[in-house]
PDB file of C-alpha atoms in Angstrom:
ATOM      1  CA  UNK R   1       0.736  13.861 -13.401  1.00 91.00           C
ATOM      2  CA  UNK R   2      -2.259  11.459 -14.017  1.00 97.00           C
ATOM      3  CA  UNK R   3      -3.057   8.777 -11.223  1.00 98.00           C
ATOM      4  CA  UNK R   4      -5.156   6.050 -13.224  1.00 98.00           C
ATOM      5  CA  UNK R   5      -5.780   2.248 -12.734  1.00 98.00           C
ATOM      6  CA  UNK R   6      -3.276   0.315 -13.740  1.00 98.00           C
ATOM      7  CA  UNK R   7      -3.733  -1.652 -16.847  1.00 97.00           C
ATOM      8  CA  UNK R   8      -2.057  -5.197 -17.693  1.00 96.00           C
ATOM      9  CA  UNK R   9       0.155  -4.067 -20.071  1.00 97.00           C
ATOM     10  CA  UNK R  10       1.543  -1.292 -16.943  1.00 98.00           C
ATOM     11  CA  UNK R  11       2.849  -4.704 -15.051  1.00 97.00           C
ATOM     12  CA  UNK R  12       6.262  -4.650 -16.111  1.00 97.00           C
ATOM     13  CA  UNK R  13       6.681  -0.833 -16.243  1.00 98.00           C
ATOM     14  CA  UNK R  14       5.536  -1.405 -12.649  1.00 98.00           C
ATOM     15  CA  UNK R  15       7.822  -3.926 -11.641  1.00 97.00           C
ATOM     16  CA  UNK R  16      10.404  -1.598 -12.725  1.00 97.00           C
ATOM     17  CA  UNK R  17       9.637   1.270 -10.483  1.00 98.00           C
ATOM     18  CA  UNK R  18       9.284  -1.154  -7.744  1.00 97.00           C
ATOM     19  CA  UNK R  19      13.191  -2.253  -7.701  1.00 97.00           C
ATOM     20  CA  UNK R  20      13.725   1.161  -8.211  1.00 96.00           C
ATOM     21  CA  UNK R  21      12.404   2.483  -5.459  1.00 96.00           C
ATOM     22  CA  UNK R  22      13.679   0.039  -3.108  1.00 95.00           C
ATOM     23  CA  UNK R  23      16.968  -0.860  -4.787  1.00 93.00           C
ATOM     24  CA  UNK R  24      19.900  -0.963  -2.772  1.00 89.00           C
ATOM     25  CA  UNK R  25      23.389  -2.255  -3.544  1.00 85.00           C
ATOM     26  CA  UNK R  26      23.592  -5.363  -1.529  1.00 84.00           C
ATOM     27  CA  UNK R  27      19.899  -6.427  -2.932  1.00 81.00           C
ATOM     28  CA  UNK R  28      19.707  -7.134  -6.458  1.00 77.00           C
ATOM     29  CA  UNK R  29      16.200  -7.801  -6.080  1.00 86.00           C
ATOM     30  CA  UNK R  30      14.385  -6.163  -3.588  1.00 93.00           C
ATOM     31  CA  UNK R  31      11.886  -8.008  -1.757  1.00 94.00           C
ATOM     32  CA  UNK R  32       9.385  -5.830  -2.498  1.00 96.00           C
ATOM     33  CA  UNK R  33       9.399  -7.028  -6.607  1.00 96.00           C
ATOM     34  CA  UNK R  34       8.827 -10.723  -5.469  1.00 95.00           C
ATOM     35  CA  UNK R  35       6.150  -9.253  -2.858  1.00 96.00           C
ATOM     36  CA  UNK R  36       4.204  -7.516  -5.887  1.00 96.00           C
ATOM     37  CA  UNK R  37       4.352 -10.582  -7.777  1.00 96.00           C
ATOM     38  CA  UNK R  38       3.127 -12.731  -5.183  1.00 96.00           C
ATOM     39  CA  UNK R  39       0.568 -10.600  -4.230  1.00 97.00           C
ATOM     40  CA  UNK R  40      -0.920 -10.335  -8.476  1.00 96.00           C
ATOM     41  CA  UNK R  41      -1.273 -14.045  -7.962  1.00 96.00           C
ATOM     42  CA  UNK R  42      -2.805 -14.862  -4.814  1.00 95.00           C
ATOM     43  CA  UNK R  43      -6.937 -13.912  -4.082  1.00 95.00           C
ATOM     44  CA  UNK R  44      -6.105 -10.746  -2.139  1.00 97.00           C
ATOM     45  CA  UNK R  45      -5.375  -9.068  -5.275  1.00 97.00           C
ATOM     46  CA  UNK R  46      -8.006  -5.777  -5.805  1.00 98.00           C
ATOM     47  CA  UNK R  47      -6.879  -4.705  -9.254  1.00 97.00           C
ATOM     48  CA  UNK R  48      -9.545  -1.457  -8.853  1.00 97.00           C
ATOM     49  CA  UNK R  49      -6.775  -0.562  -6.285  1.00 98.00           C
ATOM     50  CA  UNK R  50      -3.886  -1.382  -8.191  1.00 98.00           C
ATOM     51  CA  UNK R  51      -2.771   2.578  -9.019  1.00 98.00           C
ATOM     52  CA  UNK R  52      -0.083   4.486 -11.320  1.00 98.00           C
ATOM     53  CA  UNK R  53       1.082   7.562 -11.613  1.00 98.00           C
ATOM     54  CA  UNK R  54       1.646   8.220 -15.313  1.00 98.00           C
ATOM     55  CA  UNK R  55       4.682  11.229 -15.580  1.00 96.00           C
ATOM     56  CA  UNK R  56       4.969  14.016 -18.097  1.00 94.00           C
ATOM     57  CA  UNK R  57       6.318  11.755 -20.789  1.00 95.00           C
ATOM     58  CA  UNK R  58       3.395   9.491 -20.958  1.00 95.00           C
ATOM     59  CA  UNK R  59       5.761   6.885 -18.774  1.00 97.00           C
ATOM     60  CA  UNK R  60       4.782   5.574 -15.028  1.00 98.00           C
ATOM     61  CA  UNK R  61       6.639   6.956 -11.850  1.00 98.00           C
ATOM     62  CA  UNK R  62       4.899   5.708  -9.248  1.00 98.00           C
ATOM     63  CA  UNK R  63       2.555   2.670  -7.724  1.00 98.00           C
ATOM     64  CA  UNK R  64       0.394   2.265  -4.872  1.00 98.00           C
ATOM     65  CA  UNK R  65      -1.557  -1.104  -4.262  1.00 98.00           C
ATOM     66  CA  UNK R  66      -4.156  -2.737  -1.419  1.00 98.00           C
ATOM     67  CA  UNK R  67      -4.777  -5.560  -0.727  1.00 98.00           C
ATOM     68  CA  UNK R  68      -7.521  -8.015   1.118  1.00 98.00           C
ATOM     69  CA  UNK R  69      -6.483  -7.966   4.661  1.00 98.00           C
ATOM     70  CA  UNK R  70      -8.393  -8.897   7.651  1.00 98.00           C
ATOM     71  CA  UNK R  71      -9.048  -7.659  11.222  1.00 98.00           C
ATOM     72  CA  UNK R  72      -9.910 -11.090  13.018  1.00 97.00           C
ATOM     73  CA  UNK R  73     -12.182 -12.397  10.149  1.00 96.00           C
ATOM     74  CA  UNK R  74     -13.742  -9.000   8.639  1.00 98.00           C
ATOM     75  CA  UNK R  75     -12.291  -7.568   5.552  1.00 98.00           C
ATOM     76  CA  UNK R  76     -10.074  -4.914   5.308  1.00 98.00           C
ATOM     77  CA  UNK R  77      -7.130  -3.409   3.421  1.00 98.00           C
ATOM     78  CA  UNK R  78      -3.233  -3.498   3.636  1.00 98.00           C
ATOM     79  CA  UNK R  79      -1.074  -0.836   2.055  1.00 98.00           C
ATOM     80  CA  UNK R  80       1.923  -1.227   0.253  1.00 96.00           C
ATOM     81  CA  UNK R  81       4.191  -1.555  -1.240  1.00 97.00           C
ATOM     82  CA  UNK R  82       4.042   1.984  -2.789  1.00 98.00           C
ATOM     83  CA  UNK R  83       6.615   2.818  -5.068  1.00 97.00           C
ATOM     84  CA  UNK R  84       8.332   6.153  -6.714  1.00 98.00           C
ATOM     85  CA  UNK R  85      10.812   5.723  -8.822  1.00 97.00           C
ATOM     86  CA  UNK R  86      14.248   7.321  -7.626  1.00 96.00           C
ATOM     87  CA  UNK R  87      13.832  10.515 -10.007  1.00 95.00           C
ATOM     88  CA  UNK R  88      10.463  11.374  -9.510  1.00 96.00           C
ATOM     89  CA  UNK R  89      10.954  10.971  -5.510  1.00 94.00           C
ATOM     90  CA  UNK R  90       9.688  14.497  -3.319  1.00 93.00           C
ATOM     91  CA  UNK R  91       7.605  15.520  -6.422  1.00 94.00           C
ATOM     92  CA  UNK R  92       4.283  14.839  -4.711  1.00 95.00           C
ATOM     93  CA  UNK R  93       3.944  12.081  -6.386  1.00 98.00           C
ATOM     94  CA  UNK R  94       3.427   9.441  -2.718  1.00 97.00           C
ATOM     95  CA  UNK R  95       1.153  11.901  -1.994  1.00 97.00           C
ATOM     96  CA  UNK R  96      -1.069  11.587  -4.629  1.00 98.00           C
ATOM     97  CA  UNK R  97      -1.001   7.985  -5.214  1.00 98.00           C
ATOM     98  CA  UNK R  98      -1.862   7.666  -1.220  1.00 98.00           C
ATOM     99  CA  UNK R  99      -4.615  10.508  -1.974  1.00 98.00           C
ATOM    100  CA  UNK R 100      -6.069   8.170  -4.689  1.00 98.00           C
ATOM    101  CA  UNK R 101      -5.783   5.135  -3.429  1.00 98.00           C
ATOM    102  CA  UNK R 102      -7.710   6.064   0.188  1.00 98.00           C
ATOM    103  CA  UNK R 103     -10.352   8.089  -1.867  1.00 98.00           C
ATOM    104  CA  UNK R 104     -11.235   4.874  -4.004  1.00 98.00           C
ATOM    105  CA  UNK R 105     -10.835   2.502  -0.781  1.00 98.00           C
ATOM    106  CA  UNK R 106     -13.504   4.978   0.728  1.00 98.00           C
ATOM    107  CA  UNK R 107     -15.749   4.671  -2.063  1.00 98.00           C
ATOM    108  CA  UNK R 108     -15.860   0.967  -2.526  1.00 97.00           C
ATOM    109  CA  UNK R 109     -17.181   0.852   1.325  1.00 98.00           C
ATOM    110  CA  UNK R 110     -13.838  -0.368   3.001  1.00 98.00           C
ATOM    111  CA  UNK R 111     -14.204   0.365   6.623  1.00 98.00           C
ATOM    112  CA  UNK R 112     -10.097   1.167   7.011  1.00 98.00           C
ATOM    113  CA  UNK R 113      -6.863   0.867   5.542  1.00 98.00           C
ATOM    114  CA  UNK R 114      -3.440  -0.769   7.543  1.00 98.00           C
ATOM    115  CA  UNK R 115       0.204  -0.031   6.956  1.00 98.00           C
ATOM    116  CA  UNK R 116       3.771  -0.783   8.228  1.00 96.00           C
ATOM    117  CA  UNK R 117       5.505   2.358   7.414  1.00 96.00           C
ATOM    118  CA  UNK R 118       7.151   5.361   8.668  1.00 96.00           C
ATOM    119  CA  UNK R 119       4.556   7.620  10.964  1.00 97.00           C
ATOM    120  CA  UNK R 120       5.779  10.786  10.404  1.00 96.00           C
ATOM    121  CA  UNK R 121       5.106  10.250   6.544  1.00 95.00           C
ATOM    122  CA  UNK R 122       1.571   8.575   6.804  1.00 97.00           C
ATOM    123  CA  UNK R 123       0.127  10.564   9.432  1.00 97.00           C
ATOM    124  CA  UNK R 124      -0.582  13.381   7.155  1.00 96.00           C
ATOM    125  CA  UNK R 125      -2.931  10.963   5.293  1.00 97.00           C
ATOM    126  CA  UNK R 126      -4.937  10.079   8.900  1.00 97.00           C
ATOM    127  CA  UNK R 127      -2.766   7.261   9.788  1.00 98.00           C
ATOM    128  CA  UNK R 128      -2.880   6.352  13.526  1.00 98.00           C
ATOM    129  CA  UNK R 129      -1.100   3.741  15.776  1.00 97.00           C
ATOM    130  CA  UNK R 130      -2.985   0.916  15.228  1.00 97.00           C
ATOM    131  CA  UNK R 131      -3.688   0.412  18.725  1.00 95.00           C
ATOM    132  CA  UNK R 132      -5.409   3.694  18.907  1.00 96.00           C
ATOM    133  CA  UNK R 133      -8.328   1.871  17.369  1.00 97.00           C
ATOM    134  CA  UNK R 134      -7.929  -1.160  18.975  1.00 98.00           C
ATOM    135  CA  UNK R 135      -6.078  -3.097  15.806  1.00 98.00           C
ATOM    136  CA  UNK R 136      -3.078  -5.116  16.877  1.00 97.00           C
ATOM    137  CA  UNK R 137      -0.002  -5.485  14.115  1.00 97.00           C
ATOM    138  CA  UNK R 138       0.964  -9.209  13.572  1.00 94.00           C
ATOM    139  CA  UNK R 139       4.388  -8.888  14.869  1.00 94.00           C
ATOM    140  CA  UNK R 140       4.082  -6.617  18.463  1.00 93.00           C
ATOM    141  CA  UNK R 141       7.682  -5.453  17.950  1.00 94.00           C
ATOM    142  CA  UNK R 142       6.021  -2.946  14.739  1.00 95.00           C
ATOM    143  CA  UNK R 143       4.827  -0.356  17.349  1.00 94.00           C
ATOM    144  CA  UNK R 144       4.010   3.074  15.985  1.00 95.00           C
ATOM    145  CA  UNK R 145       5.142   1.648  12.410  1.00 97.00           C
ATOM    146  CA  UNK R 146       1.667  -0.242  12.435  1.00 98.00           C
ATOM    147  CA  UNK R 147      -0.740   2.128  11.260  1.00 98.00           C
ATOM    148  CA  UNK R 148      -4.481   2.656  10.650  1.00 98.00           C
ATOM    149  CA  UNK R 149      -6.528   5.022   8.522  1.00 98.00           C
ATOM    150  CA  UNK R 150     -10.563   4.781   9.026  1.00 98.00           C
ATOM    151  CA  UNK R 151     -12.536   5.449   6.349  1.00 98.00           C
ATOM    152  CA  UNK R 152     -16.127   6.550   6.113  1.00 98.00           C
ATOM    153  CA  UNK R 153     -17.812   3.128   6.584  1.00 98.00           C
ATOM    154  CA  UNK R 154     -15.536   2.108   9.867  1.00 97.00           C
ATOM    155  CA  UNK R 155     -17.334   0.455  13.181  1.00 97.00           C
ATOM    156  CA  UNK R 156     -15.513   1.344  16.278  1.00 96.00           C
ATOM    157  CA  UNK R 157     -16.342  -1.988  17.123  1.00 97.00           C
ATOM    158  CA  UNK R 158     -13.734  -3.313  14.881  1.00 98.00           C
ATOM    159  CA  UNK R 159     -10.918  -4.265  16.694  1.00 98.00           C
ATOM    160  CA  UNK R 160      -8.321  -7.526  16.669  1.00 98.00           C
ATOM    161  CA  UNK R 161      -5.580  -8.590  15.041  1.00 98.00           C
ATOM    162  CA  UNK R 162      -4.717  -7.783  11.956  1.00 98.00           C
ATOM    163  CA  UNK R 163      -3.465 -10.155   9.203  1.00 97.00           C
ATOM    164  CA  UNK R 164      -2.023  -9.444   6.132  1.00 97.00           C
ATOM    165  CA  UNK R 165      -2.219 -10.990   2.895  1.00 97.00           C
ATOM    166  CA  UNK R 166      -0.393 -14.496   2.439  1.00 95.00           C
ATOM    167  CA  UNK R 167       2.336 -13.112   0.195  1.00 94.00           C
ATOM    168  CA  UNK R 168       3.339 -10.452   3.096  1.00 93.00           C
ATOM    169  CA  UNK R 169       4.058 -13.408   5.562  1.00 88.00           C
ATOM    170  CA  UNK R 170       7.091 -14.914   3.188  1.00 80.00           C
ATOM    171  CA  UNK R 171       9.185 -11.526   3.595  1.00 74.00           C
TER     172      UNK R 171
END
């Protein structure tokens, strides 16, 4: 497997794993698909951390993407969606997009990265409650699901609210 930047021509092939990953019978679309297209157009967008995983067949599996988010008004990153498509799922192949992504969020300088998702999957990545750093989720009602992962450039003194990118508020 080859994690790489995605290219324009990967957008559709991305798209695809997207409803893939989150398809479910009573959602033709999922949510997630508009969110990724939403997000592409809107100035939150950090193509350099826009990421596939390219399978054995030359053909992409997986997607990770952050985005410009903000804790009160300093610049930070939001997670998500990441995406494996159905087939390729407990292959490693979250973990190595996650991997990738955080290691080139680090190196750019981004002080942290901040998730909704399930703890006992992102916590082997470094993700913490939120609150354990003194970043509070948009919606209170998240809890544990609000996570943070500091990176090498983080402040302790950044703490507030978090926001996420506009797209992420029309869910």
């Amino acid at each position: 497997m080859l994690i790489r930047r995605e290219e324009p021509a990967d957008e559709h092939a991305v798209r695809a794993v997207t409803a893939a990953a989150f398809a479910k019978p009573e959602t033709p679309v999922p949510v997630e698909v508009g969110l990724l297209d939403r997000l592409r157009t809107c100035g939150a967008w950090l193509p350099e951390l826009s990421l596939v995983a390219i399978g054995d067949q030359g053909e992409i599996v997986g997607h990770v993407v952050c985005t410009r988010g903000h804790v009160e008004a300093h610049p930070v990153l939001a997670l998500g969606p990441l995406s494996v498509h159905p087939e390729h799922q407990r292959r490693g192949v979250g973990l190595a997009l996650v991997h990738s992504v955080l290691g080139a969020a680090d190196a750019t300088g981004e002080p942290l990265v901040a998730l909704l998702g399930n703890p006992a999957y992102y916590s082997r990545f470094g993700f913490r409650a939120g609150t354990q750093y003194g970043v509070t989720p948009p919606d209170p009602g998240w809890g544990a699901h609000f996570q943070v992962r500091t990176l090498t450039t983080h402040e302790p003194a950044l703490r507030g609210a978090f926001t996420y990118p506009e797209p992420f508020n029309n869910l």
